[in-house]
Coordinates of C-alpha atoms in Angstrom, one line a residue:
M1 CA 42.8 -4.3 8.5
A2 CA 43.4 -8.1 8.7
T3 CA 45.5 -9.8 11.3
D4 CA 46.2 -13.4 12.1
G5 CA 45.7 -13.5 15.9
P6 CA 43.9 -11.9 18.8
N7 CA 46.2 -8.8 19.0
L8 CA 43.3 -6.3 18.8
A9 CA 41.6 -3.6 20.7
S10 CA 39.5 -4.6 23.7
T11 CA 36.4 -2.6 22.7
Y12 CA 34.5 -2.1 19.4
E13 CA 31.0 -0.8 18.7
Y14 CA 30.1 -3.8 16.6
V15 CA 31.6 -7.3 16.9
I16 CA 30.7 -9.7 14.1
V17 CA 31.3 -13.4 14.8
G18 CA 32.1 -15.1 11.6
G19 CA 33.7 -13.9 8.4
G20 CA 31.6 -15.9 5.8
I21 CA 29.4 -14.4 3.1
G22 CA 27.0 -13.0 5.7
G23 CA 29.6 -11.5 8.1
I24 CA 31.8 -10.0 5.4
T25 CA 28.9 -8.5 3.5
L26 CA 27.4 -7.1 6.7
A27 CA 30.8 -5.6 7.8
A28 CA 31.4 -3.9 4.4
R29 CA 27.9 -2.6 4.1
L30 CA 27.7 -1.4 7.7
H31 CA 31.0 0.4 7.4
A32 CA 29.8 2.1 4.2
R33 CA 26.7 3.3 6.1
L34 CA 28.5 4.1 9.4
P35 CA 32.1 5.0 8.3
E36 CA 33.0 6.3 11.8
A37 CA 31.9 3.1 13.6
S38 CA 34.5 0.6 14.9
I39 CA 33.7 -2.8 13.5
L40 CA 35.5 -6.1 14.2
V41 CA 35.1 -9.4 12.4
L42 CA 36.3 -12.5 14.2
E43 CA 36.8 -15.6 12.0
A44 CA 37.7 -19.0 13.3
G45 CA 39.5 -20.1 10.1
S46 CA 42.3 -18.6 8.1
D47 CA 42.5 -16.3 5.0
P48 CA 42.1 -18.7 2.0
S49 CA 43.0 -16.1 -0.6
T50 CA 46.5 -17.5 -1.1
H51 CA 45.4 -21.1 -1.0
E52 CA 45.5 -22.4 -4.6
L53 CA 42.6 -24.8 -4.1
A54 CA 40.2 -21.9 -3.2
T55 CA 40.8 -19.8 -6.3
S56 CA 39.8 -21.9 -9.3
A57 CA 36.6 -23.5 -10.7
S58 CA 38.5 -26.6 -11.5
T59 CA 39.3 -27.4 -7.8
V60 CA 35.8 -27.4 -6.2
S61 CA 35.8 -31.1 -5.4
A62 CA 39.3 -30.9 -3.9
V63 CA 38.6 -27.8 -1.8
R64 CA 35.5 -29.2 -0.2
S65 CA 37.4 -32.1 1.2
N66 CA 40.3 -29.9 2.4
A67 CA 40.2 -29.6 6.2
D68 CA 42.1 -26.3 6.1
L69 CA 39.3 -24.7 4.1
T70 CA 36.2 -26.5 5.3
W71 CA 34.7 -27.7 8.5
Q72 CA 34.3 -31.4 8.2
L73 CA 31.3 -31.7 10.6
P74 CA 30.0 -35.1 11.5
I75 CA 26.3 -35.7 11.0
E76 CA 24.4 -38.0 13.2
P77 CA 23.0 -41.3 11.7
C78 CA 19.8 -40.3 9.8
K79 CA 16.8 -42.6 10.1
G80 CA 15.3 -41.5 6.7
L81 CA 18.6 -42.3 5.0
G82 CA 19.0 -45.8 6.3
N83 CA 20.7 -44.7 9.5
R84 CA 23.7 -43.5 7.5
S85 CA 26.0 -40.9 9.0
S86 CA 27.8 -38.4 6.8
I87 CA 29.9 -35.2 6.8
A88 CA 28.8 -31.6 6.3
Q89 CA 31.4 -29.7 4.4
V90 CA 31.0 -26.0 5.0
G91 CA 33.4 -23.1 4.6
K92 CA 36.0 -22.4 7.2
G93 CA 37.9 -19.2 6.8
L94 CA 37.3 -15.7 5.4
S95 CA 34.4 -15.8 2.9
G96 CA 33.1 -19.0 4.5
S97 CA 31.3 -21.2 2.0
G98 CA 31.9 -18.4 -0.6
A99 CA 35.4 -19.9 -0.7
V100 CA 34.3 -23.5 -1.3
N101 CA 31.0 -23.6 -3.0
S102 CA 30.2 -24.4 -6.7
A103 CA 29.5 -20.7 -7.4
A104 CA 26.0 -21.4 -8.9
W105 CA 24.1 -18.1 -8.8
T106 CA 20.4 -18.7 -8.4
R107 CA 17.9 -16.5 -6.5
G108 CA 15.0 -18.9 -6.3
P109 CA 11.4 -17.9 -6.9
A110 CA 9.9 -14.6 -5.8
C111 CA 7.1 -16.5 -4.0
D112 CA 9.7 -17.9 -1.5
Y113 CA 10.7 -14.4 -0.4
D114 CA 7.1 -13.4 -0.4
L115 CA 6.3 -16.4 1.9
W116 CA 9.2 -15.3 4.1
A117 CA 7.8 -11.8 4.4
H118 CA 4.3 -13.1 5.1
S119 CA 5.5 -15.6 7.7
V120 CA 7.3 -12.8 9.8
G121 CA 4.8 -10.0 9.0
D122 CA 7.4 -7.8 7.4
Q123 CA 7.2 -6.9 3.7
G124 CA 10.8 -5.8 3.8
W125 CA 11.7 -9.5 3.1
S126 CA 9.5 -9.8 0.0
Y127 CA 11.1 -10.4 -3.4
E128 CA 10.2 -6.8 -4.5
S129 CA 11.8 -5.3 -1.4
L130 CA 15.0 -7.5 -1.7
L131 CA 15.3 -6.9 -5.4
P132 CA 17.5 -3.7 -4.9
Y133 CA 19.9 -5.7 -2.8
F134 CA 20.0 -8.5 -5.4
K135 CA 20.8 -5.9 -8.1
A136 CA 23.3 -4.1 -6.0
T137 CA 25.3 -7.2 -5.3
E138 CA 25.7 -8.5 -8.8
C139 CA 27.4 -7.4 -12.0
V140 CA 26.0 -9.4 -14.9
R141 CA 28.7 -9.9 -17.6
G142 CA 28.6 -11.2 -21.1
M143 CA 25.0 -10.2 -22.0
K144 CA 22.2 -7.9 -21.0
I145 CA 19.2 -9.8 -19.5
N146 CA 16.1 -8.3 -18.0
E147 CA 17.6 -5.1 -16.7
D148 CA 14.6 -4.5 -14.4
H149 CA 15.7 -7.5 -12.4
H150 CA 19.5 -7.4 -12.7
G151 CA 22.4 -5.3 -11.7
Y152 CA 25.5 -4.3 -13.8
E153 CA 27.5 -2.4 -11.2
G154 CA 27.8 -4.8 -8.2
L155 CA 31.0 -6.3 -6.9
I156 CA 30.2 -9.9 -7.7
H157 CA 30.6 -10.7 -11.4
V158 CA 28.0 -13.3 -12.6
V159 CA 28.0 -14.9 -16.0
P160 CA 25.2 -16.9 -17.7
V161 CA 26.6 -20.0 -19.4
K162 CA 24.8 -18.8 -22.5
A163 CA 27.2 -15.9 -22.6
N164 CA 30.1 -18.4 -22.7
W165 CA 28.9 -20.3 -25.7
A166 CA 32.0 -19.3 -27.8
K167 CA 34.3 -20.5 -25.0
R168 CA 32.4 -23.5 -23.6
T169 CA 30.3 -25.2 -26.3
Y170 CA 29.3 -28.6 -24.9
P171 CA 28.3 -31.1 -27.6
L172 CA 25.2 -32.2 -25.7
R173 CA 23.8 -28.8 -25.2
K174 CA 21.2 -28.8 -28.0
A175 CA 20.2 -32.4 -27.4
V176 CA 19.6 -31.8 -23.7
Q177 CA 17.6 -28.7 -24.4
E178 CA 15.5 -30.5 -26.9
A179 CA 14.9 -33.4 -24.5
W180 CA 13.5 -31.1 -21.9
A181 CA 11.3 -29.4 -24.5
Q182 CA 10.0 -32.7 -25.8
S183 CA 9.0 -33.5 -22.2
G184 CA 6.9 -30.4 -22.0
V185 CA 9.3 -28.2 -20.0
D186 CA 9.4 -24.5 -21.1
Y187 CA 12.6 -22.7 -21.7
I188 CA 13.0 -19.7 -19.4
E189 CA 15.3 -17.0 -20.7
D190 CA 16.1 -15.6 -17.2
G191 CA 15.8 -18.0 -14.2
N192 CA 16.8 -15.2 -11.8
A193 CA 13.8 -12.9 -12.5
G194 CA 11.5 -14.3 -9.9
D195 CA 9.8 -17.2 -11.8
P196 CA 12.4 -19.9 -12.6
L197 CA 9.9 -22.8 -13.2
G198 CA 11.2 -24.4 -16.4
L199 CA 14.6 -24.9 -18.0
T200 CA 17.0 -22.1 -17.3
E201 CA 20.6 -21.3 -18.1
L202 CA 23.1 -21.9 -15.4
V203 CA 24.5 -18.6 -14.1
E204 CA 27.8 -18.7 -12.3
A205 CA 29.9 -16.4 -10.1
W206 CA 33.2 -17.4 -11.6
D207 CA 35.2 -14.6 -13.1
E208 CA 37.2 -16.2 -16.0
G209 CA 37.3 -19.4 -14.0
K210 CA 38.6 -17.7 -10.8
R211 CA 36.7 -17.6 -7.6
Q212 CA 35.5 -14.2 -6.3
L213 CA 36.1 -14.3 -2.5
P214 CA 33.7 -11.9 -0.8
S215 CA 36.6 -10.9 1.5
K216 CA 38.5 -9.7 -1.5
S217 CA 35.5 -8.3 -3.5
F218 CA 34.1 -6.0 -0.8
D219 CA 35.8 -2.9 0.5
L220 CA 36.8 -3.8 4.0
E221 CA 39.2 -0.9 4.6
G222 CA 38.5 0.4 8.0
V223 CA 37.1 -2.9 9.3
D224 CA 39.3 -4.9 11.7
I225 CA 39.4 -8.6 10.7
V226 CA 41.0 -11.2 12.9
T227 CA 41.4 -14.8 11.6
D228 CA 42.2 -18.1 13.4
T229 CA 40.2 -16.9 16.4
L230 CA 37.5 -19.1 17.8
V231 CA 34.7 -17.4 19.8
H232 CA 33.5 -19.3 22.9
R233 CA 30.3 -17.4 23.7
V234 CA 28.5 -14.1 23.8
T235 CA 28.6 -12.5 27.2
F236 CA 25.8 -10.5 28.8
T237 CA 25.0 -7.9 31.5
Q238 CA 21.6 -8.0 33.2
D239 CA 20.1 -5.3 35.2
Q240 CA 17.1 -6.2 37.4
G241 CA 13.8 -5.7 35.6
H242 CA 15.5 -5.5 32.1
E243 CA 16.3 -8.0 29.4
P244 CA 19.9 -9.3 29.3
R245 CA 22.1 -7.2 27.0
A246 CA 25.0 -8.5 25.0
K247 CA 28.2 -6.9 26.2
G248 CA 30.7 -8.6 24.1
V249 CA 32.3 -12.0 23.3
E250 CA 34.7 -14.3 25.1
L251 CA 37.3 -16.1 23.0
I252 CA 38.5 -19.6 23.8
S253 CA 41.7 -18.0 25.0
G254 CA 39.7 -16.3 27.7
Q255 CA 40.2 -12.9 26.2
H256 CA 37.1 -10.7 26.2
I257 CA 36.1 -8.2 23.5
N258 CA 33.6 -5.6 24.4
A259 CA 30.8 -4.5 22.0
T260 CA 29.3 -1.2 23.0
K261 CA 26.5 -1.4 20.5
E262 CA 25.9 -4.9 19.2
V263 CA 27.2 -8.4 18.8
I264 CA 26.2 -10.0 15.5
V265 CA 26.6 -13.7 15.1
S266 CA 27.2 -14.8 11.5
A267 CA 28.8 -18.1 12.1
G268 CA 26.7 -20.2 9.8
V269 CA 23.7 -22.5 10.2
Y270 CA 25.6 -25.1 12.2
H271 CA 27.8 -22.9 14.4
T272 CA 25.4 -20.1 15.1
P273 CA 23.0 -22.1 17.2
K274 CA 26.0 -23.7 18.9
I275 CA 27.3 -20.3 19.9
L276 CA 23.8 -19.2 21.1
I277 CA 23.5 -22.3 23.3
L278 CA 27.0 -21.9 24.7
S279 CA 26.0 -18.3 25.5
G280 CA 22.9 -19.4 27.5
I281 CA 20.3 -19.0 24.8
G282 CA 18.5 -22.1 23.9
D283 CA 16.4 -25.0 25.2
P284 CA 16.5 -24.8 29.0
Q285 CA 16.8 -28.6 29.3
T286 CA 19.9 -28.5 27.1
L287 CA 21.4 -25.7 29.1
V288 CA 20.8 -27.6 32.4
A289 CA 22.2 -30.8 31.0
H290 CA 25.5 -29.1 30.1
S291 CA 25.6 -26.8 33.2
I292 CA 25.3 -23.6 31.1
P293 CA 23.8 -20.7 33.0
L294 CA 20.4 -19.7 31.5
V295 CA 20.3 -16.2 29.8
H296 CA 17.1 -16.7 27.8
G297 CA 15.2 -19.9 27.3
N298 CA 14.1 -20.7 23.8
P299 CA 13.5 -24.3 22.7
E300 CA 13.5 -23.2 19.0
V301 CA 17.2 -22.5 19.0
G302 CA 18.8 -25.1 16.7
N303 CA 15.4 -26.3 15.4
N304 CA 14.0 -26.0 11.9
L305 CA 17.1 -27.2 10.1
R306 CA 16.4 -27.7 6.4
D307 CA 18.6 -28.7 3.5
H308 CA 18.1 -29.8 -0.1
L309 CA 18.3 -33.6 -0.3
S310 CA 19.3 -34.9 -3.7
V311 CA 20.0 -38.1 -5.6
A312 CA 22.4 -38.7 -8.5
L313 CA 21.8 -41.1 -11.4
T314 CA 24.5 -42.3 -13.8
W315 CA 23.8 -42.7 -17.5
K316 CA 25.8 -44.4 -20.3
L317 CA 26.1 -42.4 -23.5
K318 CA 25.7 -44.0 -26.9
H319 CA 28.6 -41.8 -28.3
P320 CA 31.3 -41.4 -25.7
E321 CA 33.0 -38.7 -27.7
I322 CA 30.3 -36.2 -26.6
G323 CA 31.0 -36.7 -22.9
L324 CA 33.8 -35.1 -20.9
A325 CA 36.6 -37.5 -20.0
L326 CA 39.8 -36.9 -18.2
G327 CA 42.2 -36.0 -21.0
S328 CA 39.4 -35.4 -23.4
P329 CA 40.3 -33.1 -26.4
L330 CA 37.4 -30.9 -25.3
L331 CA 39.2 -30.2 -22.1
T332 CA 42.5 -29.2 -23.6
D333 CA 40.8 -25.8 -24.1
P334 CA 41.3 -24.1 -20.7
S335 CA 38.0 -22.3 -21.0
Y336 CA 36.3 -25.6 -20.0
A337 CA 37.8 -25.2 -16.6
N338 CA 35.9 -21.8 -16.2
G339 CA 32.9 -23.4 -14.6
A340 CA 30.7 -26.4 -14.0
P341 CA 30.2 -29.0 -16.8
L342 CA 26.6 -28.2 -17.5
D343 CA 24.4 -25.7 -19.4
F344 CA 21.0 -25.8 -17.7
I345 CA 19.1 -26.1 -14.4
Q346 CA 15.5 -27.3 -14.5
F347 CA 13.3 -26.1 -11.8
G348 CA 10.2 -28.3 -11.5
R349 CA 6.9 -28.6 -9.8
V350 CA 5.7 -32.1 -9.0
P351 CA 2.0 -33.1 -9.1
T352 CA 0.1 -32.7 -5.9
N353 CA -3.3 -34.1 -5.0
L354 CA -5.7 -34.4 -2.1
H355 CA -3.6 -37.1 -0.6
T356 CA -0.5 -34.9 -0.7
E357 CA -2.5 -32.1 1.0
M358 CA -3.7 -34.4 3.7
L359 CA -0.1 -35.4 4.4
L360 CA 0.9 -31.8 5.0
T361 CA 0.1 -31.5 8.7
S362 CA 1.0 -27.8 9.3
K363 CA -0.1 -24.5 7.8
E364 CA 3.6 -23.7 7.3
D365 CA 4.1 -26.8 5.2
K366 CA 0.9 -26.4 3.2
A367 CA 2.0 -22.8 2.3
L368 CA 5.4 -24.0 1.3
V369 CA 4.4 -26.9 -0.9
L370 CA 1.0 -25.9 -2.4
R371 CA 1.8 -22.4 -3.7
P372 CA 1.2 -22.2 -7.4
K373 CA 4.6 -20.8 -8.3
A374 CA 6.6 -23.0 -5.8
C375 CA 9.7 -24.8 -7.1
H376 CA 9.7 -28.3 -5.7
T377 CA 12.7 -29.8 -7.5
E378 CA 16.0 -28.9 -9.2
S379 CA 17.5 -31.2 -11.8
I380 CA 20.8 -30.8 -13.6
L381 CA 22.6 -32.9 -16.2
L382 CA 26.4 -32.9 -15.8
Y383 CA 28.4 -33.8 -18.9
T384 CA 30.7 -36.0 -16.9
Y385 CA 30.6 -38.8 -14.3
M386 CA 30.1 -37.6 -10.8
G387 CA 31.9 -40.4 -8.9
P388 CA 30.9 -43.3 -6.6
H389 CA 30.8 -41.1 -3.5
M390 CA 27.7 -39.4 -4.8
S391 CA 26.1 -41.9 -7.2
G392 CA 27.0 -45.3 -5.8
V393 CA 28.3 -46.3 -9.2
N394 CA 31.9 -47.0 -10.0
V395 CA 32.7 -46.6 -13.7
P396 CA 35.6 -45.1 -15.7
M397 CA 36.0 -41.4 -16.2
D398 CA 36.4 -42.0 -19.9
G399 CA 33.6 -39.8 -21.4
T400 CA 31.2 -42.7 -21.6
Y401 CA 29.1 -41.6 -18.6
I402 CA 27.2 -38.6 -17.5
T403 CA 25.3 -37.8 -14.3
T404 CA 22.0 -36.2 -13.4
V405 CA 21.3 -34.8 -9.9
T406 CA 17.8 -34.1 -8.7
A407 CA 17.1 -32.2 -5.4
N408 CA 14.1 -31.5 -3.3
L409 CA 13.9 -27.7 -2.9
A410 CA 10.8 -27.6 -0.7
P411 CA 11.8 -29.9 2.2
T412 CA 9.2 -30.3 5.0
S413 CA 11.6 -32.5 7.0
R414 CA 13.2 -30.6 9.8
G415 CA 16.5 -31.4 11.6
H416 CA 18.2 -30.0 14.7
V417 CA 21.5 -28.6 15.7
S418 CA 22.7 -28.7 19.3
I419 CA 25.9 -29.3 21.3
H420 CA 27.8 -32.4 22.4
S421 CA 29.3 -30.6 25.4
K422 CA 30.1 -27.2 26.7
D423 CA 33.6 -27.4 25.1
P424 CA 33.6 -24.7 22.4
Q425 CA 36.1 -26.6 20.4
Q426 CA 33.8 -29.6 20.0
P427 CA 31.8 -29.6 16.7
P428 CA 28.0 -29.0 16.9
K429 CA 25.7 -32.0 17.1
I430 CA 23.9 -32.1 13.8
D431 CA 20.8 -34.2 13.1
V432 CA 19.6 -33.4 9.5
N433 CA 16.6 -35.7 9.8
A434 CA 16.4 -35.7 6.0
N435 CA 13.7 -37.7 4.1
D436 CA 11.6 -37.8 7.2
T437 CA 8.2 -37.0 5.7
E438 CA 6.1 -38.7 3.1
V439 CA 5.7 -35.4 1.3
D440 CA 9.5 -35.1 0.9
R441 CA 9.7 -38.7 -0.4
H442 CA 6.9 -37.9 -2.9
I443 CA 8.7 -34.7 -4.1
L444 CA 12.1 -36.3 -4.7
R445 CA 10.6 -39.5 -6.0
E446 CA 8.6 -37.6 -8.7
G447 CA 11.5 -35.4 -9.5
L448 CA 13.6 -38.5 -10.2
R449 CA 10.8 -40.1 -12.2
N450 CA 10.6 -36.9 -14.3
I451 CA 14.3 -37.1 -15.2
S452 CA 13.9 -40.7 -16.1
K453 CA 11.1 -39.8 -18.5
V454 CA 13.2 -37.1 -20.1
L455 CA 16.1 -39.4 -20.9
H456 CA 14.2 -42.7 -21.4
E457 CA 11.2 -41.6 -23.3
T458 CA 11.9 -38.5 -25.4
P459 CA 13.3 -38.9 -28.9
S460 CA 16.2 -36.6 -28.1
G461 CA 17.0 -38.4 -24.8
Q462 CA 16.9 -41.7 -26.6
S463 CA 19.3 -40.3 -29.3
F464 CA 22.2 -39.9 -26.8
I465 CA 21.4 -42.2 -23.8
D466 CA 22.3 -45.8 -24.1
S467 CA 21.2 -46.8 -20.6
Q468 CA 20.9 -45.9 -17.0
V469 CA 23.6 -47.5 -14.8
P470 CA 22.3 -48.2 -11.3
P471 CA 24.5 -49.1 -8.3
E472 CA 25.2 -52.8 -8.1
G473 CA 22.2 -54.8 -6.8
Y474 CA 19.7 -52.0 -7.5
P475 CA 17.2 -51.8 -10.3
V476 CA 17.1 -49.2 -13.1
L477 CA 14.7 -46.4 -12.2
L478 CA 12.2 -46.3 -15.1
P479 CA 9.3 -43.9 -15.4
D480 CA 6.9 -46.7 -14.4
S481 CA 9.0 -48.2 -11.6
K482 CA 7.2 -48.6 -8.3
D483 CA 7.4 -46.0 -5.7
E484 CA 9.3 -48.4 -3.4
A485 CA 12.2 -48.7 -5.9
Y486 CA 12.6 -44.9 -5.9
D487 CA 12.3 -44.7 -2.1
V488 CA 15.0 -47.3 -1.6
R489 CA 17.4 -45.4 -3.9
I490 CA 16.7 -42.1 -2.0
R491 CA 17.1 -43.8 1.3
D492 CA 20.4 -45.5 0.4
F493 CA 22.0 -42.8 -1.8
G494 CA 20.4 -39.5 -1.0
F495 CA 22.8 -36.7 0.1
T496 CA 22.3 -33.1 1.0
L497 CA 23.6 -30.3 -1.2
D498 CA 25.1 -28.5 1.9
H499 CA 22.5 -25.7 1.6
P500 CA 21.5 -25.7 5.3
M501 CA 19.0 -23.1 6.5
G502 CA 16.7 -22.2 9.4
T503 CA 18.4 -23.0 12.8
A504 CA 17.8 -19.5 14.2
A505 CA 14.6 -19.0 12.3
M506 CA 13.1 -15.5 12.0
G507 CA 9.9 -15.3 14.0
K508 CA 11.1 -18.0 16.3
V509 CA 14.7 -17.2 17.4
V510 CA 15.1 -13.7 15.9
D511 CA 12.6 -11.0 15.0
A512 CA 12.1 -9.5 11.6
S513 CA 15.1 -7.2 12.2
C514 CA 17.4 -10.2 12.9
R515 CA 17.5 -9.3 16.7
V516 CA 17.6 -12.3 19.0
I517 CA 14.3 -12.5 20.8
G518 CA 14.6 -12.1 24.6
V519 CA 17.8 -10.2 24.8
N520 CA 19.2 -6.8 23.6
G521 CA 22.2 -6.0 21.6
L522 CA 22.5 -9.3 19.8
R523 CA 21.5 -10.3 16.2
V524 CA 22.0 -13.2 13.8
V525 CA 22.8 -12.5 10.2
D526 CA 23.3 -15.7 8.2
A527 CA 21.2 -18.4 6.5
S528 CA 20.2 -19.7 9.9
V529 CA 17.5 -17.0 10.1
F530 CA 15.7 -18.1 6.9
P531 CA 12.2 -18.9 8.2
V532 CA 11.3 -20.9 5.0
P533 CA 13.6 -22.9 2.7
I534 CA 14.7 -21.0 -0.3
A535 CA 14.6 -23.0 -3.6
A536 CA 18.0 -22.0 -4.7
H537 CA 21.7 -22.3 -4.1
I538 CA 21.5 -20.0 -1.2
Q539 CA 24.5 -17.7 -1.4
V540 CA 22.5 -15.0 -3.3
A541 CA 19.9 -14.9 -0.6
V542 CA 22.6 -14.5 2.1
Y543 CA 24.2 -11.6 0.3
A544 CA 20.8 -9.9 0.1
L545 CA 20.0 -10.7 3.8
A546 CA 23.3 -9.2 5.0
A547 CA 23.0 -6.1 2.9
R548 CA 19.5 -5.4 4.2
A549 CA 20.5 -6.2 7.8
A550 CA 23.3 -3.6 7.5
D551 CA 20.6 -1.0 6.5
L552 CA 18.4 -2.0 9.4
I553 CA 21.2 -1.7 11.9
A554 CA 22.4 1.6 10.5
K555 CA 18.9 3.1 10.6
E556 CA 18.5 2.2 14.3
Q557 CA 21.6 4.3 15.3

């Protein structure tokens, strides 16, 4: 049952704060396991299912800048990015970022999940253990691929671009694939089978160009869902000699909702630590500074923020008719609006040496970067011009230009989320601290150098690329350009992919069952619990996390 305001019962067994991918998946899976349990989902935003911008692949750019559908969260000036400030655009409303993301469907490498399991001492988070949850979520359409690793009966339809050849045949597909091959990159038939290092097909969660909102895909009959309702804090009871226990949540209206079994916070990587801090769980110094009564002191709340920093490069084509322009004959076929204008994702591993190892100052970072199967970078080639807001280049959208985007998937830089004040309507204070470590600069620099080699030095790349077009006043980034030239471009034009993770990290803020350490009756189920960065577009990992969390909760009853 969905309603648009706080007209609801005063007591539930489970109260879920946040109706994003994590909260919706958790609610649906938990209800399936415990059909008699009363479950409430509280969502601060609205229901986007009737909003035209949230339904189509062709409107991703517009939806991300729409304040009705996304939180436009200010990010503090970042030293590693030339003291630039920016905006984090994350989903606001039922389905969360599942209503606004680009719908790329990537799991990341098995070794990331295995590192997660090792770091928290629980093999239930390993790739092998999460595989049933990956399979149960997806329904691969259009072709059969590696049935040991994939599902065909899940609720989220996913389609490899390869299966769409007859509908979306991009003129540059063959040349791009050959350029990567000529640079020594292997083609991987299935990038979602645990080892994506190489060139893989893009897989998307668009269904004939339409977005699949989790809030519409999952069976939520029997779950109470209330939108446009902002939670102020979690409330607690505390008996002498016992840990505090979550008793419910207080809304900004002052209304209190009781939770007789658990409160589960699934408010997202930026809002979850804000809610914990406002509830009295966090760094004691922060709580004192804002006159918030201490429930449990934990300086790790809000720490360990990671995101995928990326840089876009603009390239001029020798033959503009093979690019995608506004009004291009290619785009008169509506099937080209069914997904992103690309065919492949390249997952790469940059060279490491003794110097790199010496720069890694913690065991955590050594394990993250030095694993043999670790994916350090992601590179994509878009068959269109990305725009000056990302690339720093202003050229016509006439089919003459294409864009490459390269991201650091193994960030060792860590940011922080806190609060500006105790006012629950204030946005969280976000310091991404991106590009802070020399290892991160090395990874992104070498990833960019690699794409420069692919397009500047291979016969296939030379056959369709006329030149690289840098921002005004900046040099072309050639394979032999000095490190400083790459570092300046990263500093001045790097942007995050809005894949935040880790601000309530498992092993530091929550235990291996997602229970908040130091209190009872409170869990966190969203990407903030990731103890290590996942080298992927993170929605797949969140679906699996929430599904397993539902099983863990149900088994404890």
